[in-house]
Amino acid sequence: MKNALRMIALVAVVVAVAFGYVHLAEQKGYALKKGAEAPGFRLESLQGEEVDLASYRGKVVVLNFWATWCPPCVAEMPSLERLHRALGAEGLAVVTVSTDEDGEALREFVTRYGLSLPVLLDPGGRVASTAYRTTGFPETFVLDRAGVLLQHTIGPAEWDSPEALAHFRGLLEGATPLR
């Protein structure tokens, strides 16, 4: 009887710890769920204009959180720019959100790399870490025309590979997204 009570107590403790861990993970929100509406935000652009994410409704959006001090972010930025140039006219919006606190370094980076895609400012990553629950950089979210999360990519990617271009063209044409 005593052993059975110990076993029940041990199982209860393990279950309580497991539920506590899951609750904390959900509070931190390690990832937004596919199919969820993307959190809205208003951020200043590098040009000083306020930009509302909702203004991109009606377009497929590639939303990338990054920083100039992040080597993988720097490595993937040219492919995001090429994606922007390749499919922007077809309705794809490639929007980047820089978490840099050094605005001058960011401006120098944008000039050096000849970036024409939108660069929004999120110094310190307050939107990235709270609303989008990023765990590092780069992190990219693909949103459908209604602002629903289709895809979440952690780490760098080659956004303008032939496969990626075909995938985004499919999204623009209304094909079922890759899962």
mmCIF file with all atom_site columns, C-alpha atoms in Angstrom:
data_model
loop_
_atom_site.group_PDB
_atom_site.id
_atom_site.type_symbol
_atom_site.label_atom_id
_atom_site.label_alt_id
_atom_site.label_comp_id
_atom_site.label_asym_id
_atom_site.label_entity_id
_atom_site.label_seq_id
_atom_site.pdbx_PDB_ins_code
_atom_site.Cartn_x
_atom_site.Cartn_y
_atom_site.Cartn_z
_atom_site.occupancy
_atom_site.B_iso_or_equiv
_atom_site.pdbx_formal_charge
_atom_site.auth_seq_id
_atom_site.auth_comp_id
_atom_site.auth_asym_id
_atom_site.auth_atom_id
_atom_site.pdbx_PDB_model_num
ATOM 1   C CA . MET A 1 1   ? 0.000  0.000  0.000   1.00 0.00 ? 1   MET A CA 1
ATOM 2   C CA . LYS A 1 2   ? 2.797  2.360  0.965   1.00 0.00 ? 2   LYS A CA 1
ATOM 3   C CA . ASN A 1 3   ? 4.637  1.671  -2.326  1.00 0.00 ? 3   ASN A CA 1
ATOM 4   C CA . ALA A 1 4   ? 1.458  2.267  -4.309  1.00 0.00 ? 4   ALA A CA 1
ATOM 5   C CA . LEU A 1 5   ? 0.983  5.666  -2.621  1.00 0.00 ? 5   LEU A CA 1
ATOM 6   C CA . ARG A 1 6   ? 4.603  6.582  -3.366  1.00 0.00 ? 6   ARG A CA 1
ATOM 7   C CA . MET A 1 7   ? 4.116  5.598  -6.999  1.00 0.00 ? 7   MET A CA 1
ATOM 8   C CA . ILE A 1 8   ? 0.940  7.668  -7.257  1.00 0.00 ? 8   ILE A CA 1
ATOM 9   C CA . ALA A 1 9   ? 2.705  10.652 -5.648  1.00 0.00 ? 9   ALA A CA 1
ATOM 10  C CA . LEU A 1 10  ? 5.654  10.275 -8.030  1.00 0.00 ? 10  LEU A CA 1
ATOM 11  C CA . VAL A 1 11  ? 3.351  10.112 -11.070 1.00 0.00 ? 11  VAL A CA 1
ATOM 12  C CA . ALA A 1 12  ? 1.458  13.178 -9.808  1.00 0.00 ? 12  ALA A CA 1
ATOM 13  C CA . VAL A 1 13  ? 4.712  15.131 -9.445  1.00 0.00 ? 13  VAL A CA 1
ATOM 14  C CA . VAL A 1 14  ? 5.876  14.114 -12.938 1.00 0.00 ? 14  VAL A CA 1
ATOM 15  C CA . VAL A 1 15  ? 2.520  15.105 -14.438 1.00 0.00 ? 15  VAL A CA 1
ATOM 16  C CA . ALA A 1 16  ? 2.547  18.440 -12.594 1.00 0.00 ? 16  ALA A CA 1
ATOM 17  C CA . VAL A 1 17  ? 6.087  19.194 -13.794 1.00 0.00 ? 17  VAL A CA 1
ATOM 18  C CA . ALA A 1 18  ? 5.138  18.265 -17.369 1.00 0.00 ? 18  ALA A CA 1
ATOM 19  C CA . PHE A 1 19  ? 2.065  20.513 -17.302 1.00 0.00 ? 19  PHE A CA 1
ATOM 20  C CA . GLY A 1 20  ? 4.136  23.317 -15.798 1.00 0.00 ? 20  GLY A CA 1
ATOM 21  C CA . TYR A 1 21  ? 6.730  22.989 -18.548 1.00 0.00 ? 21  TYR A CA 1
ATOM 22  C CA . VAL A 1 22  ? 4.088  23.024 -21.280 1.00 0.00 ? 22  VAL A CA 1
ATOM 23  C CA . HIS A 1 23  ? 2.431  26.071 -19.705 1.00 0.00 ? 23  HIS A CA 1
ATOM 24  C CA . LEU A 1 24  ? 5.740  27.947 -19.563 1.00 0.00 ? 24  LEU A CA 1
ATOM 25  C CA . ALA A 1 25  ? 6.552  26.982 -23.153 1.00 0.00 ? 25  ALA A CA 1
ATOM 26  C CA . GLU A 1 26  ? 3.168  28.258 -24.297 1.00 0.00 ? 26  GLU A CA 1
ATOM 27  C CA . GLN A 1 27  ? 3.644  31.484 -22.351 1.00 0.00 ? 27  GLN A CA 1
ATOM 28  C CA . LYS A 1 28  ? 7.013  32.015 -24.018 1.00 0.00 ? 28  LYS A CA 1
ATOM 29  C CA . GLY A 1 29  ? 5.330  30.886 -27.220 1.00 0.00 ? 29  GLY A CA 1
ATOM 30  C CA . TYR A 1 30  ? 8.256  29.196 -28.871 1.00 0.00 ? 30  TYR A CA 1
ATOM 31  C CA . ALA A 1 31  ? 6.473  29.350 -32.174 1.00 0.00 ? 31  ALA A CA 1
ATOM 32  C CA . LEU A 1 32  ? 3.366  30.746 -33.749 1.00 0.00 ? 32  LEU A CA 1
ATOM 33  C CA . LYS A 1 33  ? 1.139  28.025 -35.080 1.00 0.00 ? 33  LYS A CA 1
ATOM 34  C CA . LYS A 1 34  ? 0.495  27.533 -38.782 1.00 0.00 ? 34  LYS A CA 1
ATOM 35  C CA . GLY A 1 35  ? -3.003 28.653 -39.617 1.00 0.00 ? 35  GLY A CA 1
ATOM 36  C CA . ALA A 1 36  ? -2.973 31.370 -36.937 1.00 0.00 ? 36  ALA A CA 1
ATOM 37  C CA . GLU A 1 37  ? -3.521 34.988 -37.834 1.00 0.00 ? 37  GLU A CA 1
ATOM 38  C CA . ALA A 1 38  ? -0.189 36.794 -37.839 1.00 0.00 ? 38  ALA A CA 1
ATOM 39  C CA . PRO A 1 39  ? 0.111  39.419 -35.110 1.00 0.00 ? 39  PRO A CA 1
ATOM 40  C CA . GLY A 1 40  ? -0.265 42.946 -36.400 1.00 0.00 ? 40  GLY A CA 1
ATOM 41  C CA . PHE A 1 41  ? 2.211  45.708 -35.783 1.00 0.00 ? 41  PHE A CA 1
ATOM 42  C CA . ARG A 1 42  ? 3.160  49.236 -36.766 1.00 0.00 ? 42  ARG A CA 1
ATOM 43  C CA . LEU A 1 43  ? 6.841  49.995 -37.160 1.00 0.00 ? 43  LEU A CA 1
ATOM 44  C CA . GLU A 1 44  ? 8.857  52.819 -38.608 1.00 0.00 ? 44  GLU A CA 1
ATOM 45  C CA . SER A 1 45  ? 10.591 52.183 -41.913 1.00 0.00 ? 45  SER A CA 1
ATOM 46  C CA . LEU A 1 46  ? 14.204 53.065 -42.568 1.00 0.00 ? 46  LEU A CA 1
ATOM 47  C CA . GLN A 1 47  ? 12.841 56.081 -44.474 1.00 0.00 ? 47  GLN A CA 1
ATOM 48  C CA . GLY A 1 48  ? 10.972 57.298 -41.369 1.00 0.00 ? 48  GLY A CA 1
ATOM 49  C CA . GLU A 1 49  ? 7.430  56.334 -42.419 1.00 0.00 ? 49  GLU A CA 1
ATOM 50  C CA . GLU A 1 50  ? 5.117  54.345 -40.159 1.00 0.00 ? 50  GLU A CA 1
ATOM 51  C CA . VAL A 1 51  ? 4.204  51.025 -41.761 1.00 0.00 ? 51  VAL A CA 1
ATOM 52  C CA . ASP A 1 52  ? 1.300  48.849 -40.659 1.00 0.00 ? 52  ASP A CA 1
ATOM 53  C CA . LEU A 1 53  ? 1.603  45.143 -41.447 1.00 0.00 ? 53  LEU A CA 1
ATOM 54  C CA . ALA A 1 54  ? -2.104 45.210 -42.323 1.00 0.00 ? 54  ALA A CA 1
ATOM 55  C CA . SER A 1 55  ? -1.260 47.409 -45.317 1.00 0.00 ? 55  SER A CA 1
ATOM 56  C CA . TYR A 1 56  ? 0.141  44.267 -46.980 1.00 0.00 ? 56  TYR A CA 1
ATOM 57  C CA . ARG A 1 57  ? -3.194 42.403 -46.862 1.00 0.00 ? 57  ARG A CA 1
ATOM 58  C CA . GLY A 1 58  ? -4.015 41.062 -50.296 1.00 0.00 ? 58  GLY A CA 1
ATOM 59  C CA . LYS A 1 59  ? -0.387 40.083 -50.890 1.00 0.00 ? 59  LYS A CA 1
ATOM 60  C CA . VAL A 1 60  ? 1.570  37.005 -49.939 1.00 0.00 ? 60  VAL A CA 1
ATOM 61  C CA . VAL A 1 61  ? 4.129  38.276 -47.405 1.00 0.00 ? 61  VAL A CA 1
ATOM 62  C CA . VAL A 1 62  ? 7.596  36.990 -46.579 1.00 0.00 ? 62  VAL A CA 1
ATOM 63  C CA . LEU A 1 63  ? 8.300  38.581 -43.186 1.00 0.00 ? 63  LEU A CA 1
ATOM 64  C CA . ASN A 1 64  ? 11.938 38.277 -42.128 1.00 0.00 ? 64  ASN A CA 1
ATOM 65  C CA . PHE A 1 65  ? 13.359 39.239 -38.720 1.00 0.00 ? 65  PHE A CA 1
ATOM 66  C CA . TRP A 1 66  ? 17.108 39.860 -38.817 1.00 0.00 ? 66  TRP A CA 1
ATOM 67  C CA . ALA A 1 67  ? 20.064 42.008 -37.698 1.00 0.00 ? 67  ALA A CA 1
ATOM 68  C CA . THR A 1 68  ? 23.265 43.278 -39.323 1.00 0.00 ? 68  THR A CA 1
ATOM 69  C CA . TRP A 1 69  ? 25.368 41.719 -36.538 1.00 0.00 ? 69  TRP A CA 1
ATOM 70  C CA . CYS A 1 70  ? 24.000 38.235 -37.363 1.00 0.00 ? 70  CYS A CA 1
ATOM 71  C CA . PRO A 1 71  ? 26.241 36.418 -39.910 1.00 0.00 ? 71  PRO A CA 1
ATOM 72  C CA . PRO A 1 72  ? 23.477 34.028 -41.138 1.00 0.00 ? 72  PRO A CA 1
ATOM 73  C CA . CYS A 1 73  ? 21.162 37.042 -41.607 1.00 0.00 ? 73  CYS A CA 1
ATOM 74  C CA . VAL A 1 74  ? 23.801 38.830 -43.650 1.00 0.00 ? 74  VAL A CA 1
ATOM 75  C CA . ALA A 1 75  ? 24.361 35.694 -45.729 1.00 0.00 ? 75  ALA A CA 1
ATOM 76  C CA . GLU A 1 76  ? 20.675 35.281 -46.614 1.00 0.00 ? 76  GLU A CA 1
ATOM 77  C CA . MET A 1 77  ? 19.835 38.950 -47.241 1.00 0.00 ? 77  MET A CA 1
ATOM 78  C CA . PRO A 1 78  ? 20.948 38.963 -50.915 1.00 0.00 ? 78  PRO A CA 1
ATOM 79  C CA . SER A 1 79  ? 18.579 36.068 -51.672 1.00 0.00 ? 79  SER A CA 1
ATOM 80  C CA . LEU A 1 80  ? 15.692 37.932 -50.012 1.00 0.00 ? 80  LEU A CA 1
ATOM 81  C CA . GLU A 1 81  ? 16.494 40.981 -52.152 1.00 0.00 ? 81  GLU A CA 1
ATOM 82  C CA . ARG A 1 82  ? 16.552 38.815 -55.303 1.00 0.00 ? 82  ARG A CA 1
ATOM 83  C CA . LEU A 1 83  ? 13.209 37.245 -54.293 1.00 0.00 ? 83  LEU A CA 1
ATOM 84  C CA . HIS A 1 84  ? 11.782 40.737 -53.796 1.00 0.00 ? 84  HIS A CA 1
ATOM 85  C CA . ARG A 1 85  ? 12.976 41.807 -57.241 1.00 0.00 ? 85  ARG A CA 1
ATOM 86  C CA . ALA A 1 86  ? 11.831 38.584 -58.925 1.00 0.00 ? 86  ALA A CA 1
ATOM 87  C CA . LEU A 1 87  ? 8.282  38.357 -57.545 1.00 0.00 ? 87  LEU A CA 1
ATOM 88  C CA . GLY A 1 88  ? 7.425  41.765 -56.087 1.00 0.00 ? 88  GLY A CA 1
ATOM 89  C CA . ALA A 1 89  ? 5.606  42.835 -59.232 1.00 0.00 ? 89  ALA A CA 1
ATOM 90  C CA . GLU A 1 90  ? 3.574  39.605 -59.102 1.00 0.00 ? 90  GLU A CA 1
ATOM 91  C CA . GLY A 1 91  ? 2.176  40.383 -55.627 1.00 0.00 ? 91  GLY A CA 1
ATOM 92  C CA . LEU A 1 92  ? 4.791  38.996 -53.253 1.00 0.00 ? 92  LEU A CA 1
ATOM 93  C CA . ALA A 1 93  ? 5.830  41.395 -50.489 1.00 0.00 ? 93  ALA A CA 1
ATOM 94  C CA . VAL A 1 94  ? 9.224  40.702 -48.939 1.00 0.00 ? 94  VAL A CA 1
ATOM 95  C CA . VAL A 1 95  ? 9.310  42.729 -45.728 1.00 0.00 ? 95  VAL A CA 1
ATOM 96  C CA . THR A 1 96  ? 12.296 42.737 -43.406 1.00 0.00 ? 96  THR A CA 1
ATOM 97  C CA . VAL A 1 97  ? 12.304 43.792 -39.769 1.00 0.00 ? 97  VAL A CA 1
ATOM 98  C CA . SER A 1 98  ? 15.716 44.772 -38.447 1.00 0.00 ? 98  SER A CA 1
ATOM 99  C CA . THR A 1 99  ? 16.292 44.395 -34.726 1.00 0.00 ? 99  THR A CA 1
ATOM 100 C CA . ASP A 1 100 ? 19.453 46.529 -34.894 1.00 0.00 ? 100 ASP A CA 1
ATOM 101 C CA . GLU A 1 101 ? 19.822 49.270 -32.323 1.00 0.00 ? 101 GLU A CA 1
ATOM 102 C CA . ASP A 1 102 ? 22.516 51.048 -34.362 1.00 0.00 ? 102 ASP A CA 1
ATOM 103 C CA . GLY A 1 103 ? 20.576 52.879 -37.070 1.00 0.00 ? 103 GLY A CA 1
ATOM 104 C CA . GLU A 1 104 ? 23.723 54.156 -38.791 1.00 0.00 ? 104 GLU A CA 1
ATOM 105 C CA . ALA A 1 105 ? 25.167 50.643 -39.151 1.00 0.00 ? 105 ALA A CA 1
ATOM 106 C CA . LEU A 1 106 ? 21.834 49.511 -40.593 1.00 0.00 ? 106 LEU A CA 1
ATOM 107 C CA . ARG A 1 107 ? 21.762 52.355 -43.137 1.00 0.00 ? 107 ARG A CA 1
ATOM 108 C CA . GLU A 1 108 ? 25.338 51.546 -44.194 1.00 0.00 ? 108 GLU A CA 1
ATOM 109 C CA . PHE A 1 109 ? 24.396 47.875 -44.602 1.00 0.00 ? 109 PHE A CA 1
ATOM 110 C CA . VAL A 1 110 ? 21.342 48.688 -46.748 1.00 0.00 ? 110 VAL A CA 1
ATOM 111 C CA . THR A 1 111 ? 23.440 50.965 -48.967 1.00 0.00 ? 111 THR A CA 1
ATOM 112 C CA . ARG A 1 112 ? 26.346 48.503 -49.247 1.00 0.00 ? 112 ARG A CA 1
ATOM 113 C CA . TYR A 1 113 ? 24.018 45.649 -50.296 1.00 0.00 ? 113 TYR A CA 1
ATOM 114 C CA . GLY A 1 114 ? 21.801 47.817 -52.511 1.00 0.00 ? 114 GLY A CA 1
ATOM 115 C CA . LEU A 1 115 ? 18.618 46.729 -50.753 1.00 0.00 ? 115 LEU A CA 1
ATOM 116 C CA . SER A 1 116 ? 15.358 47.965 -52.232 1.00 0.00 ? 116 SER A CA 1
ATOM 117 C CA . LEU A 1 117 ? 13.045 45.752 -50.149 1.00 0.00 ? 117 LEU A CA 1
ATOM 118 C CA . PRO A 1 118 ? 11.234 47.330 -47.200 1.00 0.00 ? 118 PRO A CA 1
ATOM 119 C CA . VAL A 1 119 ? 13.306 47.515 -44.006 1.00 0.00 ? 119 VAL A CA 1
ATOM 120 C CA . LEU A 1 120 ? 11.310 48.185 -40.855 1.00 0.00 ? 120 LEU A CA 1
ATOM 121 C CA . LEU A 1 121 ? 12.869 49.105 -37.513 1.00 0.00 ? 121 LEU A CA 1
ATOM 122 C CA . ASP A 1 122 ? 12.382 47.042 -34.359 1.00 0.00 ? 122 ASP A CA 1
ATOM 123 C CA . PRO A 1 123 ? 15.316 48.123 -32.141 1.00 0.00 ? 123 PRO A CA 1
ATOM 124 C CA . GLY A 1 124 ? 16.024 45.440 -29.584 1.00 0.00 ? 124 GLY A CA 1
ATOM 125 C CA . GLY A 1 125 ? 13.470 43.105 -31.178 1.00 0.00 ? 125 GLY A CA 1
ATOM 126 C CA . ARG A 1 126 ? 10.423 43.970 -29.069 1.00 0.00 ? 126 ARG A CA 1
ATOM 127 C CA . VAL A 1 127 ? 7.957  42.974 -31.833 1.00 0.00 ? 127 VAL A CA 1
ATOM 128 C CA . ALA A 1 128 ? 10.098 40.032 -32.892 1.00 0.00 ? 128 ALA A CA 1
ATOM 129 C CA . SER A 1 129 ? 10.421 38.550 -29.435 1.00 0.00 ? 129 SER A CA 1
ATOM 130 C CA . THR A 1 130 ? 6.974  39.304 -28.056 1.00 0.00 ? 130 THR A CA 1
ATOM 131 C CA . ALA A 1 131 ? 4.472  39.258 -30.898 1.00 0.00 ? 131 ALA A CA 1
ATOM 132 C CA . TYR A 1 132 ? 6.292  36.799 -33.175 1.00 0.00 ? 132 TYR A CA 1
ATOM 133 C CA . ARG A 1 133 ? 8.010  34.806 -30.426 1.00 0.00 ? 133 ARG A CA 1
ATOM 134 C CA . THR A 1 134 ? 11.291 34.557 -32.271 1.00 0.00 ? 134 THR A CA 1
ATOM 135 C CA . THR A 1 135 ? 13.997 32.428 -30.718 1.00 0.00 ? 135 THR A CA 1
ATOM 136 C CA . GLY A 1 136 ? 16.906 33.778 -32.769 1.00 0.00 ? 136 GLY A CA 1
ATOM 137 C CA . PHE A 1 137 ? 17.783 35.331 -36.065 1.00 0.00 ? 137 PHE A CA 1
ATOM 138 C CA . PRO A 1 138 ? 17.066 35.082 -38.882 1.00 0.00 ? 138 PRO A CA 1
ATOM 139 C CA . GLU A 1 139 ? 13.483 33.934 -38.579 1.00 0.00 ? 139 GLU A CA 1
ATOM 140 C CA . THR A 1 140 ? 11.022 34.167 -41.431 1.00 0.00 ? 140 THR A CA 1
ATOM 141 C CA . PHE A 1 141 ? 7.244  33.914 -41.549 1.00 0.00 ? 141 PHE A CA 1
ATOM 142 C CA . VAL A 1 142 ? 5.258  33.460 -44.755 1.00 0.00 ? 142 VAL A CA 1
ATOM 143 C CA . LEU A 1 143 ? 1.739  34.893 -44.592 1.00 0.00 ? 143 LEU A CA 1
ATOM 144 C CA . ASP A 1 144 ? -1.105 34.361 -47.030 1.00 0.00 ? 144 ASP A CA 1
ATOM 145 C CA . ARG A 1 145 ? -3.135 37.185 -48.557 1.00 0.00 ? 145 ARG A CA 1
ATOM 146 C CA . ALA A 1 146 ? -5.393 37.292 -45.473 1.00 0.00 ? 146 ALA A CA 1
ATOM 147 C CA . GLY A 1 147 ? -2.466 37.521 -43.022 1.00 0.00 ? 147 GLY A CA 1
ATOM 148 C CA . VAL A 1 148 ? -2.575 33.873 -41.925 1.00 0.00 ? 148 VAL A CA 1
ATOM 149 C CA . LEU A 1 149 ? 0.684  32.101 -41.108 1.00 0.00 ? 149 LEU A CA 1
ATOM 150 C CA . LEU A 1 150 ? 1.559  29.505 -43.752 1.00 0.00 ? 150 LEU A CA 1
ATOM 151 C CA . GLN A 1 151 ? 5.184  28.803 -42.994 1.00 0.00 ? 151 GLN A CA 1
ATOM 152 C CA . HIS A 1 152 ? 7.808  29.511 -40.323 1.00 0.00 ? 152 HIS A CA 1
ATOM 153 C CA . THR A 1 153 ? 11.511 29.111 -41.043 1.00 0.00 ? 153 THR A CA 1
ATOM 154 C CA . ILE A 1 154 ? 14.177 29.381 -38.372 1.00 0.00 ? 154 ILE A CA 1
ATOM 155 C CA . GLY A 1 155 ? 17.648 30.089 -39.709 1.00 0.00 ? 155 GLY A CA 1
ATOM 156 C CA . PRO A 1 156 ? 18.882 31.198 -43.106 1.00 0.00 ? 156 PRO A CA 1
ATOM 157 C CA . ALA A 1 157 ? 17.460 29.969 -46.396 1.00 0.00 ? 157 ALA A CA 1
ATOM 158 C CA . GLU A 1 158 ? 18.110 30.453 -50.085 1.00 0.00 ? 158 GLU A CA 1
ATOM 159 C CA . TRP A 1 159 ? 14.888 32.337 -50.820 1.00 0.00 ? 159 TRP A CA 1
ATOM 160 C CA . ASP A 1 160 ? 15.401 32.665 -54.569 1.00 0.00 ? 160 ASP A CA 1
ATOM 161 C CA . SER A 1 161 ? 16.330 29.091 -55.475 1.00 0.00 ? 161 SER A CA 1
ATOM 162 C CA . PRO A 1 162 ? 14.328 27.624 -58.388 1.00 0.00 ? 162 PRO A CA 1
ATOM 163 C CA . GLU A 1 163 ? 12.334 25.525 -55.884 1.00 0.00 ? 163 GLU A CA 1
ATOM 164 C CA . ALA A 1 164 ? 11.596 28.538 -53.677 1.00 0.00 ? 164 ALA A CA 1
ATOM 165 C CA . LEU A 1 165 ? 10.526 30.663 -56.647 1.00 0.00 ? 165 LEU A CA 1
ATOM 166 C CA . ALA A 1 166 ? 8.204  27.861 -57.818 1.00 0.00 ? 166 ALA A CA 1
ATOM 167 C CA . HIS A 1 167 ? 6.793  27.555 -54.286 1.00 0.00 ? 167 HIS A CA 1
ATOM 168 C CA . PHE A 1 168 ? 6.067  31.283 -54.031 1.00 0.00 ? 168 PHE A CA 1
ATOM 169 C CA . ARG A 1 169 ? 4.597  31.410 -57.525 1.00 0.00 ? 169 ARG A CA 1
ATOM 170 C CA . GLY A 1 170 ? 2.284  28.591 -56.459 1.00 0.00 ? 170 GLY A CA 1
ATOM 171 C CA . LEU A 1 171 ? 1.210  30.604 -53.419 1.00 0.00 ? 171 LEU A CA 1
ATOM 172 C CA . LEU A 1 172 ? 0.631  33.655 -55.602 1.00 0.00 ? 172 LEU A CA 1
ATOM 173 C CA . GLU A 1 173 ? -1.507 31.574 -57.961 1.00 0.00 ? 173 GLU A CA 1
ATOM 174 C CA . GLY A 1 174 ? -3.507 30.194 -55.043 1.00 0.00 ? 174 GLY A CA 1
ATOM 175 C CA . ALA A 1 175 ? -2.047 26.694 -55.023 1.00 0.00 ? 175 ALA A CA 1
ATOM 176 C CA . THR A 1 176 ? -2.004 24.743 -51.788 1.00 0.00 ? 176 THR A CA 1
ATOM 177 C CA . PRO A 1 177 ? 1.108  25.707 -49.826 1.00 0.00 ? 177 PRO A CA 1
ATOM 178 C CA . LEU A 1 178 ? 3.871  23.213 -49.046 1.00 0.00 ? 178 LEU A CA 1
ATOM 179 C CA . ARG A 1 179 ? 3.676  21.934 -45.473 1.00 0.00 ? 179 ARG A CA 1
#
